[in-house]
């Protein structure tokens, strides 16, 4: 968690609205800059404690300060900082790569409660933990191993150095500090405070003598500020909104997109005014997450209008010569700390670049509440939103704490869809796969086992909510207190959630049966995850049980759902209907035998985008699993209503809840579950994704279709992967892997006579190259910079 420290002194800030705008701009530019600076050219960098890299930063009302975590004793202002809630936290770092194939063979961590302990001859300040040299290649999720747990409310300092596989020793890293919480437990989940940045307008346009139009370029959750010089008391109207109509802020926007008008009484002189955002009862009550008081209520808006009203002695035709003048406009936006330099993507396809920019920004903008939410209408966490948000957040920033916090919350506050409860196991697997930190699984293994819904399993291994096993005991085991636990497949269904009967819904006509092909595909993924967790924790009986269930489900799934004559999967055991969803989920989750992948992939393509923006995640995963990159690119850049370009065309700068208002008339314009390309583009087009926990090993399998050039930076917990792909003159990959990482690298097959050159040499003895599907696979490439080329002999 994070802490807000309130003043101990009764003095309060006088006239807070007079805080320097310039100072805030400077602070926002510095927001969340990477604080780690290596102490040597080959020293570890990017140090994290409990997955947080900047646990030593102090914010004041959301803006970063010059203070450090050990400088709070004389602070009278309200400040925020991270509290590490684990008495035995984990440590992670980026291993330098001074040469190719750099790998860590050992590490040493030192931890103390004073920075003096790291000085020479520091007998007066002994180390609380000196691990000494540990022969271990792991550089993520390394647990604190001191004799005594860390104390509550205490500042600690740590550093690390490593040894490489050739025996060379690195320099010590810089010293990092963190502070423990007042209520530590052995494993607790920590997160950053919500922070602020200052946004300046990209356009200020006078509409007439009375009205000025302001455009911030992108929508954000924030508050509006302006500086006005008024010669006398006057009244101004301030209008804020997400949409524009005929060059003005849209005053009657459709759906749940926002518009509000505020009356502002002006005082004589030059003054800064803060617009207090109204509270919407729907997204500020019940299960909704509330904004902290140091941030205040926010609303999503891109546009503003400021209108000066005439005084009583004016005829209303215009303002007199002594009219007020607005001299500055700005927005203070709320977000979770976000490092925009962690990732990048650019290609020769401008439409794809625009989709990437839209979706990457959507992940940043929608973190405003410090948890993964469903959007502005409700501000409630849902598993379906959180899974997509998690994958995309991992792909655009080296940040894992917000996903972990959201997972813990959702374990005990589930929502109603069957599949979404199964997604909790999926989220836990991605958490471990990307971080290498097993503590979430260790603590919540039994909770995750219940979320796999193994209690609903029938004798054939398949699960069902209709066969009488969905008892109160089962619902209690997953902490569900409602009355409508049911299968969802996709959302919205026909005629529900504002979707008019004229639209067919987003399930492609899926026919719900006792045994549901989508639900059981999720169950299969959950079983595979639980098997891995059981093996990780040494639960051999559970591992054997889950292994047997996996094979039982694999067999029953084919027998129950697969139509061999058509080469497709049916929705259920009592119908011949085959939907997009009934085929894309088993393909995405590895249930389709190799001999059937081609026919299922063709069927998925034939159904087009007959799913929601949420379902698009799994459609695209399935498409690239079927090695149909050309169709994936077509869908990502489609210019029809069911595409991300339509979101941009209608004027949104954050992904929508639905493809268009016609498909969900009550939608909002700020749903991160619509941002699937933020993870599909790095994971599938650039092709970089982990295949071993903690990103110890990656798969680099680009599928760029007819793109000529791709340039990407993809963050991992072990450091960023840099990749450039070109097929202007042959096919070439320039790849830079961080230290202590291996990768299997794939190049598309042109013909059986292809030659693979690595760093310009074709006679490579150090690498094994094999054929896998439509690709050449180069096994176990180490860290450093590499050039791979495919040439035809």
mmCIF file of C-alpha atoms in Angstrom, residues 373-699:
data_model
loop_
_atom_site.group_PDB
_atom_site.id
_atom_site.type_symbol
_atom_site.label_atom_id
_atom_site.label_comp_id
_atom_site.label_asym_id
_atom_site.label_seq_id
_atom_site.Cartn_x
_atom_site.Cartn_y
_atom_site.Cartn_z
ATOM 1 C CA UNK A 373 -11.457 -0.610 -12.986
ATOM 2 C CA UNK A 374 -14.196 -1.076 -15.555
ATOM 3 C CA UNK A 375 -14.285 2.607 -16.527
ATOM 4 C CA UNK A 376 -15.890 5.817 -15.317
ATOM 5 C CA UNK A 377 -19.540 4.745 -15.240
ATOM 6 C CA UNK A 378 -19.145 2.415 -12.247
ATOM 7 C CA UNK A 379 -15.453 2.513 -11.196
ATOM 8 C CA UNK A 380 -15.694 -1.081 -9.994
ATOM 9 C CA UNK A 381 -13.043 -3.790 -10.478
ATOM 10 C CA UNK A 382 -14.101 -6.714 -12.685
ATOM 11 C CA UNK A 383 -11.986 -9.744 -13.500
ATOM 12 C CA UNK A 384 -12.627 -9.426 -17.242
ATOM 13 C CA UNK A 385 -11.281 -5.883 -17.295
ATOM 14 C CA UNK A 386 -8.390 -6.714 -14.966
ATOM 15 C CA UNK A 387 -6.989 -9.590 -17.030
ATOM 16 C CA UNK A 388 -6.732 -7.504 -20.193
ATOM 17 C CA UNK A 389 -5.449 -4.523 -18.240
ATOM 18 C CA UNK A 390 -2.786 -6.685 -16.606
ATOM 19 C CA UNK A 391 -1.388 -8.060 -19.872
ATOM 20 C CA UNK A 392 -1.360 -4.636 -21.489
ATOM 21 C CA UNK A 393 0.200 -2.908 -18.475
ATOM 22 C CA UNK A 394 3.015 -5.471 -18.446
ATOM 23 C CA UNK A 395 3.585 -4.759 -22.144
ATOM 24 C CA UNK A 396 3.859 -0.973 -21.929
ATOM 25 C CA UNK A 397 5.618 -0.411 -18.583
ATOM 26 C CA UNK A 398 7.926 -2.283 -16.215
ATOM 27 C CA UNK A 399 5.166 -2.273 -13.610
ATOM 28 C CA UNK A 400 3.578 -5.217 -11.797
ATOM 29 C CA UNK A 401 2.267 -3.925 -8.461
ATOM 30 C CA UNK A 402 -1.082 -2.582 -9.676
ATOM 31 C CA UNK A 403 -1.984 -5.926 -11.251
ATOM 32 C CA UNK A 404 -1.086 -7.751 -8.062
ATOM 33 C CA UNK A 405 -3.140 -5.384 -5.904
ATOM 34 C CA UNK A 406 -6.114 -5.770 -8.249
ATOM 35 C CA UNK A 407 -5.825 -9.561 -8.160
ATOM 36 C CA UNK A 408 -5.859 -9.681 -4.396
ATOM 37 C CA UNK A 409 -8.941 -7.473 -4.264
ATOM 38 C CA UNK A 410 -10.806 -9.538 -6.854
ATOM 39 C CA UNK A 411 -10.039 -12.835 -5.109
ATOM 40 C CA UNK A 412 -12.344 -11.735 -2.310
ATOM 41 C CA UNK A 413 -14.717 -9.472 -4.265
ATOM 42 C CA UNK A 414 -15.680 -11.582 -7.277
ATOM 43 C CA UNK A 415 -18.218 -10.659 -9.917
ATOM 44 C CA UNK A 416 -20.818 -12.882 -11.502
ATOM 45 C CA UNK A 417 -19.466 -14.477 -14.723
ATOM 46 C CA UNK A 418 -18.210 -18.057 -14.531
ATOM 47 C CA UNK A 419 -15.355 -17.360 -16.935
ATOM 48 C CA UNK A 420 -14.209 -14.294 -15.041
ATOM 49 C CA UNK A 421 -13.753 -16.241 -11.819
ATOM 50 C CA UNK A 422 -11.672 -18.720 -13.808
ATOM 51 C CA UNK A 423 -9.629 -15.772 -15.042
ATOM 52 C CA UNK A 424 -8.298 -15.272 -11.525
ATOM 53 C CA UNK A 425 -6.137 -18.377 -11.978
ATOM 54 C CA UNK A 426 -5.061 -17.065 -15.362
ATOM 55 C CA UNK A 427 -4.087 -13.718 -13.840
ATOM 56 C CA UNK A 428 -2.070 -15.462 -11.117
ATOM 57 C CA UNK A 429 -0.187 -17.422 -13.764
ATOM 58 C CA UNK A 430 0.673 -14.259 -15.708
ATOM 59 C CA UNK A 431 1.762 -12.625 -12.450
ATOM 60 C CA UNK A 432 4.251 -15.419 -11.798
ATOM 61 C CA UNK A 433 5.292 -15.745 -15.449
ATOM 62 C CA UNK A 434 6.164 -12.069 -15.765
ATOM 63 C CA UNK A 435 7.608 -11.433 -12.282
ATOM 64 C CA UNK A 436 9.124 -14.751 -11.172
ATOM 65 C CA UNK A 437 7.879 -13.909 -7.659
ATOM 66 C CA UNK A 438 5.958 -16.941 -6.305
ATOM 67 C CA UNK A 439 4.639 -15.391 -3.085
ATOM 68 C CA UNK A 440 1.163 -14.533 -4.383
ATOM 69 C CA UNK A 441 0.702 -18.166 -5.407
ATOM 70 C CA UNK A 442 2.161 -19.413 -2.143
ATOM 71 C CA UNK A 443 -0.217 -17.319 -0.058
ATOM 72 C CA UNK A 444 -3.346 -17.821 -2.109
ATOM 73 C CA UNK A 445 -2.929 -21.329 -3.497
ATOM 74 C CA UNK A 446 -6.129 -22.628 -1.866
ATOM 75 C CA UNK A 447 -8.093 -19.594 -3.049
ATOM 76 C CA UNK A 448 -6.836 -20.120 -6.585
ATOM 77 C CA UNK A 449 -7.669 -23.806 -6.427
ATOM 78 C CA UNK A 450 -11.263 -22.919 -5.568
ATOM 79 C CA UNK A 451 -11.317 -20.357 -8.403
ATOM 80 C CA UNK A 452 -10.399 -23.123 -10.864
ATOM 81 C CA UNK A 453 -13.976 -24.336 -10.216
ATOM 82 C CA UNK A 454 -12.766 -27.909 -9.909
ATOM 83 C CA UNK A 455 -15.754 -28.446 -7.613
ATOM 84 C CA UNK A 456 -18.029 -28.231 -10.685
ATOM 85 C CA UNK A 457 -16.201 -30.996 -12.532
ATOM 86 C CA UNK A 458 -18.297 -33.862 -13.874
ATOM 87 C CA UNK A 459 -17.091 -37.405 -14.478
ATOM 88 C CA UNK A 460 -15.905 -36.433 -17.975
ATOM 89 C CA UNK A 461 -13.725 -33.672 -16.510
ATOM 90 C CA UNK A 462 -15.833 -30.852 -17.959
ATOM 91 C CA UNK A 463 -17.500 -28.302 -15.669
ATOM 92 C CA UNK A 464 -21.017 -26.945 -15.748
ATOM 93 C CA UNK A 465 -23.085 -24.445 -13.779
ATOM 94 C CA UNK A 466 -26.270 -26.322 -14.767
ATOM 95 C CA UNK A 467 -25.678 -29.803 -13.382
ATOM 96 C CA UNK A 468 -26.572 -29.164 -9.753
ATOM 97 C CA UNK A 469 -23.072 -28.707 -8.332
ATOM 98 C CA UNK A 470 -23.191 -24.927 -8.043
ATOM 99 C CA UNK A 471 -24.075 -25.058 -4.344
ATOM 100 C CA UNK A 472 -23.851 -22.410 -1.668
ATOM 101 C CA UNK A 473 -20.709 -24.118 -0.399
ATOM 102 C CA UNK A 474 -19.068 -23.763 -3.798
ATOM 103 C CA UNK A 475 -20.100 -20.120 -4.053
ATOM 104 C CA UNK A 476 -18.840 -19.466 -0.525
ATOM 105 C CA UNK A 477 -15.487 -21.014 -1.437
ATOM 106 C CA UNK A 478 -15.001 -18.356 -4.121
ATOM 107 C CA UNK A 479 -16.500 -15.590 -1.920
ATOM 108 C CA UNK A 480 -19.481 -14.999 -4.187
ATOM 109 C CA UNK A 481 -22.479 -13.553 -2.332
ATOM 110 C CA UNK A 482 -24.878 -12.856 -5.210
ATOM 111 C CA UNK A 483 -27.634 -14.867 -6.839
ATOM 112 C CA UNK A 484 -26.793 -14.732 -10.542
ATOM 113 C CA UNK A 485 -23.537 -16.619 -11.021
ATOM 114 C CA UNK A 486 -23.624 -17.623 -14.706
ATOM 115 C CA UNK A 487 -21.712 -18.055 -17.953
ATOM 116 C CA UNK A 488 -21.057 -14.909 -19.951
ATOM 117 C CA UNK A 489 -19.017 -15.840 -23.121
ATOM 118 C CA UNK A 490 -18.909 -12.141 -24.119
ATOM 119 C CA UNK A 491 -20.691 -8.888 -23.338
ATOM 120 C CA UNK A 492 -23.209 -7.445 -23.871
ATOM 121 C CA UNK A 493 -25.746 -10.073 -24.730
ATOM 122 C CA UNK A 494 -28.616 -9.199 -26.998
ATOM 123 C CA UNK A 495 -30.985 -6.684 -25.450
ATOM 124 C CA UNK A 496 -28.971 -6.309 -22.238
ATOM 125 C CA UNK A 497 -26.920 -3.497 -20.695
ATOM 126 C CA UNK A 498 -28.341 -0.836 -22.992
ATOM 127 C CA UNK A 499 -27.957 -2.936 -26.148
ATOM 128 C CA UNK A 500 -31.068 -2.551 -28.246
ATOM 129 C CA UNK A 501 -32.853 -5.598 -29.634
ATOM 130 C CA UNK A 502 -31.960 -4.452 -33.139
ATOM 131 C CA UNK A 503 -28.381 -5.499 -32.389
ATOM 132 C CA UNK A 504 -27.523 -9.160 -31.932
ATOM 133 C CA UNK A 505 -25.171 -8.737 -29.003
ATOM 134 C CA UNK A 506 -21.520 -9.691 -28.936
ATOM 135 C CA UNK A 507 -21.652 -13.487 -28.645
ATOM 136 C CA UNK A 508 -21.985 -14.382 -32.363
ATOM 137 C CA UNK A 509 -25.228 -16.192 -31.567
ATOM 138 C CA UNK A 510 -23.563 -18.505 -29.028
ATOM 139 C CA UNK A 511 -25.958 -21.248 -27.883
ATOM 140 C CA UNK A 512 -25.691 -21.877 -24.143
ATOM 141 C CA UNK A 513 -25.761 -25.573 -23.212
ATOM 142 C CA UNK A 514 -25.130 -27.591 -20.066
ATOM 143 C CA UNK A 515 -21.520 -27.921 -21.169
ATOM 144 C CA UNK A 516 -20.163 -24.649 -22.531
ATOM 145 C CA UNK A 517 -17.165 -24.692 -24.914
ATOM 146 C CA UNK A 518 -15.928 -21.276 -23.744
ATOM 147 C CA UNK A 519 -16.203 -21.998 -20.016
ATOM 148 C CA UNK A 520 -14.369 -25.273 -20.402
ATOM 149 C CA UNK A 521 -11.586 -23.700 -22.436
ATOM 150 C CA UNK A 522 -11.037 -21.342 -19.501
ATOM 151 C CA UNK A 523 -11.168 -24.321 -17.131
ATOM 152 C CA UNK A 524 -8.481 -26.059 -19.174
ATOM 153 C CA UNK A 525 -6.216 -23.004 -18.853
ATOM 154 C CA UNK A 526 -6.910 -22.902 -15.108
ATOM 155 C CA UNK A 527 -6.029 -26.580 -14.683
ATOM 156 C CA UNK A 528 -2.714 -26.100 -16.461
ATOM 157 C CA UNK A 529 -1.941 -23.136 -14.220
ATOM 158 C CA UNK A 530 -2.853 -25.052 -11.062
ATOM 159 C CA UNK A 531 -0.606 -27.937 -12.125
ATOM 160 C CA UNK A 532 2.308 -25.517 -12.463
ATOM 161 C CA UNK A 533 1.510 -23.956 -9.090
ATOM 162 C CA UNK A 534 1.329 -27.359 -7.399
ATOM 163 C CA UNK A 535 4.700 -28.319 -8.882
ATOM 164 C CA UNK A 536 6.175 -24.988 -7.794
ATOM 165 C CA UNK A 537 5.051 -25.544 -4.202
ATOM 166 C CA UNK A 538 5.984 -29.223 -4.073
ATOM 167 C CA UNK A 539 2.378 -30.427 -3.821
ATOM 168 C CA UNK A 540 2.967 -33.668 -5.668
ATOM 169 C CA UNK A 541 -0.489 -35.170 -5.080
ATOM 170 C CA UNK A 542 -2.195 -32.038 -6.382
ATOM 171 C CA UNK A 543 0.136 -31.892 -9.369
ATOM 172 C CA UNK A 544 -0.726 -35.479 -10.276
ATOM 173 C CA UNK A 545 -4.437 -34.784 -9.831
ATOM 174 C CA UNK A 546 -4.369 -31.710 -12.062
ATOM 175 C CA UNK A 547 -2.339 -33.598 -14.670
ATOM 176 C CA UNK A 548 -5.003 -36.286 -14.852
ATOM 177 C CA UNK A 549 -7.768 -33.673 -15.055
ATOM 178 C CA UNK A 550 -5.967 -31.883 -17.870
ATOM 179 C CA UNK A 551 -5.863 -35.037 -19.974
ATOM 180 C CA UNK A 552 -9.454 -35.876 -19.134
ATOM 181 C CA UNK A 553 -10.628 -32.408 -20.205
ATOM 182 C CA UNK A 554 -8.470 -32.505 -23.333
ATOM 183 C CA UNK A 555 -10.105 -35.778 -24.424
ATOM 184 C CA UNK A 556 -13.658 -34.851 -23.421
ATOM 185 C CA UNK A 557 -13.384 -31.435 -25.034
ATOM 186 C CA UNK A 558 -12.648 -33.005 -28.420
ATOM 187 C CA UNK A 559 -15.365 -35.628 -28.021
ATOM 188 C CA UNK A 560 -17.993 -33.163 -26.810
ATOM 189 C CA UNK A 561 -17.394 -30.059 -28.892
ATOM 190 C CA UNK A 562 -15.410 -30.879 -32.017
ATOM 191 C CA UNK A 563 -17.306 -31.460 -35.264
ATOM 192 C CA UNK A 564 -14.823 -33.459 -37.319
ATOM 193 C CA UNK A 565 -16.850 -33.149 -40.514
ATOM 194 C CA UNK A 566 -16.713 -29.359 -40.457
ATOM 195 C CA UNK A 567 -13.394 -29.092 -38.640
ATOM 196 C CA UNK A 568 -14.793 -26.657 -36.067
ATOM 197 C CA UNK A 569 -15.974 -26.582 -32.459
ATOM 198 C CA UNK A 570 -19.640 -26.430 -31.513
ATOM 199 C CA UNK A 571 -20.865 -24.183 -28.706
ATOM 200 C CA UNK A 572 -22.128 -27.089 -26.616
ATOM 201 C CA UNK A 573 -23.014 -30.748 -26.534
ATOM 202 C CA UNK A 574 -26.678 -30.237 -27.538
ATOM 203 C CA UNK A 575 -26.268 -27.899 -30.508
ATOM 204 C CA UNK A 576 -24.701 -27.871 -33.950
ATOM 205 C CA UNK A 577 -24.135 -24.107 -33.795
ATOM 206 C CA UNK A 578 -20.511 -23.084 -34.163
ATOM 207 C CA UNK A 579 -19.605 -19.550 -33.101
ATOM 208 C CA UNK A 580 -16.522 -17.393 -33.226
ATOM 209 C CA UNK A 581 -16.227 -17.680 -29.446
ATOM 210 C CA UNK A 582 -16.537 -21.446 -29.379
ATOM 211 C CA UNK A 583 -13.491 -21.640 -31.641
ATOM 212 C CA UNK A 584 -11.260 -18.709 -30.705
ATOM 213 C CA UNK A 585 -11.044 -19.638 -27.019
ATOM 214 C CA UNK A 586 -9.820 -23.229 -27.483
ATOM 215 C CA UNK A 587 -7.376 -21.997 -30.138
ATOM 216 C CA UNK A 588 -6.077 -19.208 -27.884
ATOM 217 C CA UNK A 589 -5.722 -21.553 -24.883
ATOM 218 C CA UNK A 590 -3.893 -24.415 -26.604
ATOM 219 C CA UNK A 591 -6.743 -26.938 -26.790
ATOM 220 C CA UNK A 592 -6.732 -27.462 -30.550
ATOM 221 C CA UNK A 593 -4.674 -30.437 -31.794
ATOM 222 C CA UNK A 594 -2.092 -29.551 -34.426
ATOM 223 C CA UNK A 595 -3.994 -31.329 -37.155
ATOM 224 C CA UNK A 596 -7.059 -29.131 -36.552
ATOM 225 C CA UNK A 597 -5.371 -25.746 -36.117
ATOM 226 C CA UNK A 598 -5.670 -24.801 -39.793
ATOM 227 C CA UNK A 599 -9.421 -25.472 -40.082
ATOM 228 C CA UNK A 600 -10.202 -23.736 -36.782
ATOM 229 C CA UNK A 601 -8.041 -20.764 -37.744
ATOM 230 C CA UNK A 602 -9.867 -20.473 -41.087
ATOM 231 C CA UNK A 603 -13.213 -20.562 -39.303
ATOM 232 C CA UNK A 604 -12.153 -17.872 -36.827
ATOM 233 C CA UNK A 605 -11.154 -15.656 -39.744
ATOM 234 C CA UNK A 606 -14.449 -16.296 -41.518
ATOM 235 C CA UNK A 607 -16.473 -14.980 -38.560
ATOM 236 C CA UNK A 608 -14.633 -11.618 -38.583
ATOM 237 C CA UNK A 609 -14.939 -9.372 -35.489
ATOM 238 C CA UNK A 610 -18.226 -10.741 -34.162
ATOM 239 C CA UNK A 611 -17.172 -10.153 -30.596
ATOM 240 C CA UNK A 612 -16.776 -7.236 -28.214
ATOM 241 C CA UNK A 613 -13.660 -5.191 -27.564
ATOM 242 C CA UNK A 614 -13.082 -7.582 -24.639
ATOM 243 C CA UNK A 615 -13.465 -10.647 -26.849
ATOM 244 C CA UNK A 616 -11.045 -9.121 -29.349
ATOM 245 C CA UNK A 617 -8.185 -9.989 -26.982
ATOM 246 C CA UNK A 618 -8.866 -13.695 -27.411
ATOM 247 C CA UNK A 619 -9.691 -13.426 -31.106
ATOM 248 C CA UNK A 620 -6.275 -11.893 -31.721
ATOM 249 C CA UNK A 621 -4.512 -14.348 -29.413
ATOM 250 C CA UNK A 622 -6.164 -17.172 -31.361
ATOM 251 C CA UNK A 623 -5.300 -15.610 -34.701
ATOM 252 C CA UNK A 624 -1.597 -15.363 -33.910
ATOM 253 C CA UNK A 625 -1.597 -18.787 -32.256
ATOM 254 C CA UNK A 626 -2.775 -20.039 -35.627
ATOM 255 C CA UNK A 627 0.124 -18.136 -37.261
ATOM 256 C CA UNK A 628 -2.312 -16.017 -39.236
ATOM 257 C CA UNK A 629 -0.466 -12.731 -38.805
ATOM 258 C CA UNK A 630 -1.904 -11.239 -41.996
ATOM 259 C CA UNK A 631 -5.431 -11.527 -40.637
ATOM 260 C CA UNK A 632 -4.300 -10.184 -37.252
ATOM 261 C CA UNK A 633 -2.894 -7.060 -38.895
ATOM 262 C CA UNK A 634 -6.076 -6.708 -40.947
ATOM 263 C CA UNK A 635 -8.205 -6.754 -37.798
ATOM 264 C CA UNK A 636 -5.933 -4.372 -35.905
ATOM 265 C CA UNK A 637 -6.127 -1.787 -38.675
ATOM 266 C CA UNK A 638 -9.707 -2.379 -39.856
ATOM 267 C CA UNK A 639 -11.460 0.837 -40.808
ATOM 268 C CA UNK A 640 -15.023 -0.319 -40.137
ATOM 269 C CA UNK A 641 -17.174 0.184 -37.037
ATOM 270 C CA UNK A 642 -15.640 -2.826 -35.293
ATOM 271 C CA UNK A 643 -12.111 -1.552 -35.015
ATOM 272 C CA UNK A 644 -9.825 0.730 -33.071
ATOM 273 C CA UNK A 645 -9.638 3.235 -35.895
ATOM 274 C CA UNK A 646 -13.337 3.827 -35.365
ATOM 275 C CA UNK A 647 -12.617 4.787 -31.762
ATOM 276 C CA UNK A 648 -10.248 7.446 -33.061
ATOM 277 C CA UNK A 649 -12.682 8.480 -35.787
ATOM 278 C CA UNK A 650 -15.487 9.209 -33.317
ATOM 279 C CA UNK A 651 -13.083 11.384 -31.330
ATOM 280 C CA UNK A 652 -11.966 9.315 -28.369
ATOM 281 C CA UNK A 653 -8.363 9.226 -27.176
ATOM 282 C CA UNK A 654 -8.962 6.376 -24.687
ATOM 283 C CA UNK A 655 -10.357 3.027 -25.793
ATOM 284 C CA UNK A 656 -14.122 2.637 -25.678
ATOM 285 C CA UNK A 657 -16.207 0.162 -23.715
ATOM 286 C CA UNK A 658 -17.736 -1.047 -26.993
ATOM 287 C CA UNK A 659 -16.913 -0.720 -30.662
ATOM 288 C CA UNK A 660 -19.463 2.040 -31.152
ATOM 289 C CA UNK A 661 -22.467 3.613 -29.436
ATOM 290 C CA UNK A 662 -24.806 1.523 -31.577
ATOM 291 C CA UNK A 663 -23.546 -1.680 -29.936
ATOM 292 C CA UNK A 664 -23.790 -0.350 -26.365
ATOM 293 C CA UNK A 665 -25.690 2.932 -26.085
ATOM 294 C CA UNK A 666 -24.798 3.444 -22.411
ATOM 295 C CA UNK A 667 -21.057 2.923 -22.910
ATOM 296 C CA UNK A 668 -18.285 5.072 -21.512
ATOM 297 C CA UNK A 669 -15.225 6.283 -23.391
ATOM 298 C CA UNK A 670 -12.511 5.099 -20.997
ATOM 299 C CA UNK A 671 -12.419 1.301 -20.766
ATOM 300 C CA UNK A 672 -8.970 -0.308 -20.655
ATOM 301 C CA UNK A 673 -10.522 -3.652 -21.630
ATOM 302 C CA UNK A 674 -10.746 -2.189 -25.127
ATOM 303 C CA UNK A 675 -6.952 -1.768 -25.291
ATOM 304 C CA UNK A 676 -5.947 -5.296 -26.311
ATOM 305 C CA UNK A 677 -3.519 -4.028 -29.016
ATOM 306 C CA UNK A 678 -1.359 -2.615 -26.210
ATOM 307 C CA UNK A 679 -0.330 -6.208 -25.486
ATOM 308 C CA UNK A 680 -1.018 -7.864 -28.852
ATOM 309 C CA UNK A 681 1.359 -5.567 -30.738
ATOM 310 C CA UNK A 682 4.378 -6.255 -28.450
ATOM 311 C CA UNK A 683 3.505 -9.913 -27.760
ATOM 312 C CA UNK A 684 2.405 -11.018 -31.222
ATOM 313 C CA UNK A 685 3.512 -8.556 -33.904
ATOM 314 C CA UNK A 686 6.911 -7.792 -32.345
ATOM 315 C CA UNK A 687 6.527 -11.268 -30.896
ATOM 316 C CA UNK A 688 8.185 -10.846 -27.480
ATOM 317 C CA UNK A 689 6.654 -12.753 -24.564
ATOM 318 C CA UNK A 690 7.955 -14.825 -21.636
ATOM 319 C CA UNK A 691 7.910 -18.607 -21.675
ATOM 320 C CA UNK A 692 9.684 -19.140 -18.342
ATOM 321 C CA UNK A 693 8.824 -17.455 -15.016
ATOM 322 C CA UNK A 694 10.426 -14.105 -14.345
ATOM 323 C CA UNK A 695 11.126 -13.666 -18.071
ATOM 324 C CA UNK A 696 14.157 -15.917 -17.662
ATOM 325 C CA UNK A 697 13.436 -17.129 -21.171
ATOM 326 C CA UNK A 698 11.513 -15.344 -23.890
ATOM 327 C CA UNK A 699 9.933 -16.326 -27.171
#
